[in-house]
Amino acid sequence: MLDVSYLRKKRHVLEEALRKRGYSLAILDELTEIDARRREIITKANELRAKKNEISKKIGELRRRGEDASHLMEEAKKYDELLSELKEKEKEYDRKFWDLWGYVPNIPHESVPVGPDESANVVVREWGERREFRFTPRPHWDIAELLGILDWKSATEMSGSRFVTYRGLGARLERALINYFLDTHTKNGYTEIFPPILVKPEALYASGHLPKFHEEMYYINEDNLYLIPTAEASLANLHRGQVIPEDKLPLYYVAYTPCFRREAGSHGRDVRGIIRMHQFNKVELFKYTKPEESYEEHEKMVQDAERILQALGIPYRVVLLSTGDMGFAAAKTYDIEVWAPGLGRWLEASSVSNVEDFQARRANVKLKRKNGKTEYVHMLNGSGLATPRVFIAILENFQQEDGSVVIPEVLRPYMGVDAIRPE
RNA sequence: GGAGAGGUGGCCGAGCGGCCGAAGGCGGCGGCUUGCUAAGCCGUUGAGGGGAGCAUAUCCCCUCCGAGGGUUCGAAUCCCUCCCUCUCCGCCA
């Protein structure tokens, strides 16, 4: 959520932000109208309340002296009728306003390329050499089939499409990735967290996933809880309502969690393999920083994710997302895409965003300066990394002609083998 | 799941219908002291919103004592619902 003063005092900034993102500006007119009405009502109600409070105070004084106050009590009652109506309206407009304000996205940082969609994204750098194959590289689902490490039949039978069962060294590889990621990041100063995976709606409002993305998440009506779509949702709530002394910042967190997404809008897309799953594993990085340091920390976070791919030897590129492709809460986002030779395309394995104070405002996380002043912290999140796409990249990049897959050096201690071979 | 206790400012903690945005302590900030010295003394110190204002200066008002309702002229204080914490019992990986 943005600071409301943008609507009143810096409307041009908002307009520009919405235009850059390709959003309609209509919402601003609606907001302005509701806001004007809302303030009108608040002002009126406050005046009435002030008068009524005054009378009540007098009654108190009279009563204490043991004098009669019935005439004043009559007068006070008159205000009740006037107020009760206004109070209803006040609530109504307040709710309307804040609900709608929740649909206003974050303002893109000035360094973000402007464009309608991913076509305007900018490749910032590319790492590693894409391997030349002497044979036609297979897509990961064929390799997995040969190796017997992914079992689609059991998963679809027990859970449906977009679920998979990892088997044998496949399950082992998944676990190895999670552990390797966690071990690497904790060595780099991130504190490991294992958060709840079911969270309350309030938590998702704070992270910015609600109200907009209800449809994208699994919701358990019985208990009013959501399955998290990413650990970001949990980590953004780690310090809810807290005031953090500035010398404690920045805070670095890393968390492994499964993630759950309904993928409601992507029927028919990426249906084969493990590119797009309802349930997948991800190791998430998260930072709480001072506002003036967040962009520097953003760059560092991208590099922390990149280092993992470098150690694994997977070719990748870093893409700066354009205004039209960026997420709702983000002010600036880099994607890290791994090369998948079997598919012949780049796959997003990480998305690293600076949301500035967008989440902090709703989660109410502040920092206290040395001079006693408080302000909202900046929050950053990034995958470090999502396992399925790294899993794919390993299979496809390190496949041999006979279908076996060579395990990267750094994973061997976790795997216990140097290759996965056909059964 | 059952029985009970409780949720108050950055933290601890008093208050249990009006004089309470809230005693006291700790912490923070400012100052004084420098023979009680890893101290003492004095002062100061919550958040959000609305209005006036060039103003992130200042002033006025409203709201906030877990959240949401209710009773009352008036609620931190009384009633209801929900959330959370703790204790005991039950169940259980």
Coordinates of N, CA and C in Angstrom, one line a residue, chain A residues 122-131 299-320 334-341 345-352 383 385 389-390 393-394 397-398:
Chain A
V122 N 14.8 -5.6 -20.0 CA 16.2 -5.4 -20.5 C 17.1 -6.5 -19.9
V123 N 17.8 -7.2 -20.7 CA 18.8 -8.1 -20.2 C 20.0 -7.4 -19.7
V124 N 20.3 -7.5 -18.5 CA 21.3 -6.7 -17.9 C 22.7 -7.4 -18.0
R125 N 22.7 -8.7 -17.8 CA 23.9 -9.5 -18.0 C 23.6 -10.9 -18.2
E126 N 24.6 -11.6 -18.9 CA 24.4 -13.0 -19.1 C 25.6 -13.7 -18.6
W127 N 25.4 -14.9 -17.9 CA 26.6 -15.6 -17.4 C 26.7 -17.0 -17.9
G128 N 27.9 -17.5 -18.1 CA 28.1 -18.9 -18.5 C 27.9 -19.1 -20.0
E129 N 28.5 -20.2 -20.4 CA 28.4 -20.5 -21.8 C 27.3 -21.6 -22.1
R130 N 26.5 -21.3 -23.0 CA 25.5 -22.3 -23.4 C 26.2 -23.5 -24.1
R131 N 26.0 -24.7 -23.6 CA 26.7 -25.8 -24.1 C 26.2 -26.2 -25.5
E299 N 20.7 -4.9 -5.2 CA 21.7 -5.4 -6.1 C 22.4 -6.6 -5.5
K300 N 22.7 -6.5 -4.2 CA 23.4 -7.5 -3.4 C 22.6 -8.8 -3.4
M301 N 21.3 -8.6 -3.3 CA 20.4 -9.8 -3.2 C 20.4 -10.6 -4.5
V302 N 20.4 -9.8 -5.6 CA 20.5 -10.5 -6.9 C 21.7 -11.3 -7.0
Q303 N 22.8 -10.7 -6.6 CA 24.1 -11.4 -6.7 C 24.2 -12.6 -5.8
D304 N 23.5 -12.6 -4.6 CA 23.5 -13.7 -3.8 C 22.8 -14.9 -4.4
A305 N 21.7 -14.6 -5.2 CA 21.0 -15.6 -5.9 C 21.9 -16.1 -7.1
E306 N 22.5 -15.2 -7.8 CA 23.4 -15.5 -9.0 C 24.5 -16.5 -8.6
R307 N 25.1 -16.2 -7.4 CA 26.2 -17.0 -7.0 C 25.9 -18.5 -7.0
I308 N 24.7 -18.8 -6.6 CA 24.3 -20.2 -6.6 C 24.3 -20.9 -7.9
L309 N 23.8 -20.1 -8.9 CA 23.8 -20.7 -10.3 C 25.2 -20.8 -10.8
Q310 N 26.1 -19.8 -10.5 CA 27.5 -19.9 -10.9 C 28.1 -21.1 -10.3
A311 N 27.9 -21.4 -9.0 CA 28.5 -22.6 -8.4 C 28.0 -23.9 -9.0
L312 N 26.7 -23.8 -9.5 CA 26.1 -25.0 -10.1 C 26.6 -25.1 -11.6
G313 N 27.1 -24.0 -12.1 CA 27.5 -24.1 -13.5 C 26.4 -24.0 -14.5
I314 N 25.3 -23.4 -14.1 CA 24.1 -23.2 -15.0 C 24.1 -21.9 -15.7
P315 N 24.1 -21.8 -17.0 CA 24.0 -20.5 -17.7 C 22.7 -19.8 -17.3
Y316 N 22.9 -18.5 -17.1 CA 21.7 -17.7 -16.8 C 21.8 -16.3 -17.3
R317 N 20.7 -15.6 -17.2 CA 20.8 -14.2 -17.5 C 20.0 -13.4 -16.5
V318 N 20.3 -12.2 -16.3 CA 19.6 -11.3 -15.4 C 18.8 -10.3 -16.2
V319 N 17.5 -10.2 -15.9 CA 16.6 -9.4 -16.7 C 16.0 -8.3 -15.8
L320 N 16.1 -7.1 -16.2 CA 15.4 -6.0 -15.5 C 14.0 -5.9 -16.1
Y334 N 14.3 -7.6 -10.6 CA 15.2 -8.4 -11.6 C 14.7 -9.8 -11.6
D335 N 14.6 -10.4 -12.7 CA 14.4 -11.8 -12.8 C 15.7 -12.5 -13.2
I336 N 15.9 -13.7 -12.6 CA 17.1 -14.4 -13.1 C 16.5 -15.6 -13.8
E337 N 17.0 -15.8 -15.1 CA 16.4 -16.8 -15.9 C 17.5 -17.8 -16.2
V338 N 17.2 -19.1 -16.0 CA 18.2 -20.1 -16.3 C 18.0 -20.7 -17.8
W339 N 19.0 -21.1 -18.3 CA 18.9 -21.7 -19.7 C 18.5 -23.1 -19.6
A340 N 17.5 -23.5 -20.4 CA 17.0 -24.9 -20.5 C 17.1 -25.4 -21.9
P341 N 18.3 -26.0 -22.2 CA 18.5 -26.4 -23.6 C 17.5 -27.4 -24.2
R345 N 14.6 -22.6 -24.2 CA 14.2 -21.3 -23.7 C 14.7 -21.0 -22.3
W346 N 14.6 -19.7 -22.0 CA 15.0 -19.3 -20.7 C 13.8 -19.5 -19.7
L347 N 14.1 -19.9 -18.5 CA 13.1 -20.1 -17.5 C 13.4 -19.2 -16.2
E348 N 12.4 -18.5 -15.8 CA 12.5 -17.7 -14.6 C 12.7 -18.6 -13.4
A349 N 13.9 -18.4 -12.7 CA 14.2 -19.2 -11.6 C 14.2 -18.4 -10.3
S350 N 14.2 -17.1 -10.5 CA 14.2 -16.1 -9.4 C 13.7 -14.8 -9.8
S351 N 13.1 -14.2 -8.9 CA 12.5 -12.8 -9.1 C 12.9 -12.1 -7.8
V352 N 13.7 -11.0 -8.0 CA 14.2 -10.3 -6.8 C 13.6 -8.8 -6.9
S383 N 13.8 -14.8 -4.8 CA 13.9 -16.3 -4.7 C 15.4 -16.6 -4.8
L385 N 16.9 -20.2 -4.6 CA 16.0 -20.0 -5.8 C 14.8 -20.9 -5.7
R389 N 12.8 -25.1 -11.4 CA 13.4 -24.7 -12.6 C 14.9 -24.9 -12.6
V390 N 15.5 -25.0 -11.4 CA 16.9 -25.3 -11.3 C 17.0 -26.8 -11.5
A393 N 17.0 -27.2 -15.1 CA 18.2 -26.7 -15.7 C 19.3 -27.7 -15.6
I394 N 19.4 -28.4 -14.4 CA 20.4 -29.4 -14.1 C 20.2 -30.6 -15.1
N397 N 20.8 -29.3 -18.9 CA 22.2 -28.8 -19.2 C 23.2 -29.9 -19.0
F398 N 23.0 -30.8 -18.1 CA 24.1 -31.7 -17.7 C 23.7 -33.1 -18.2

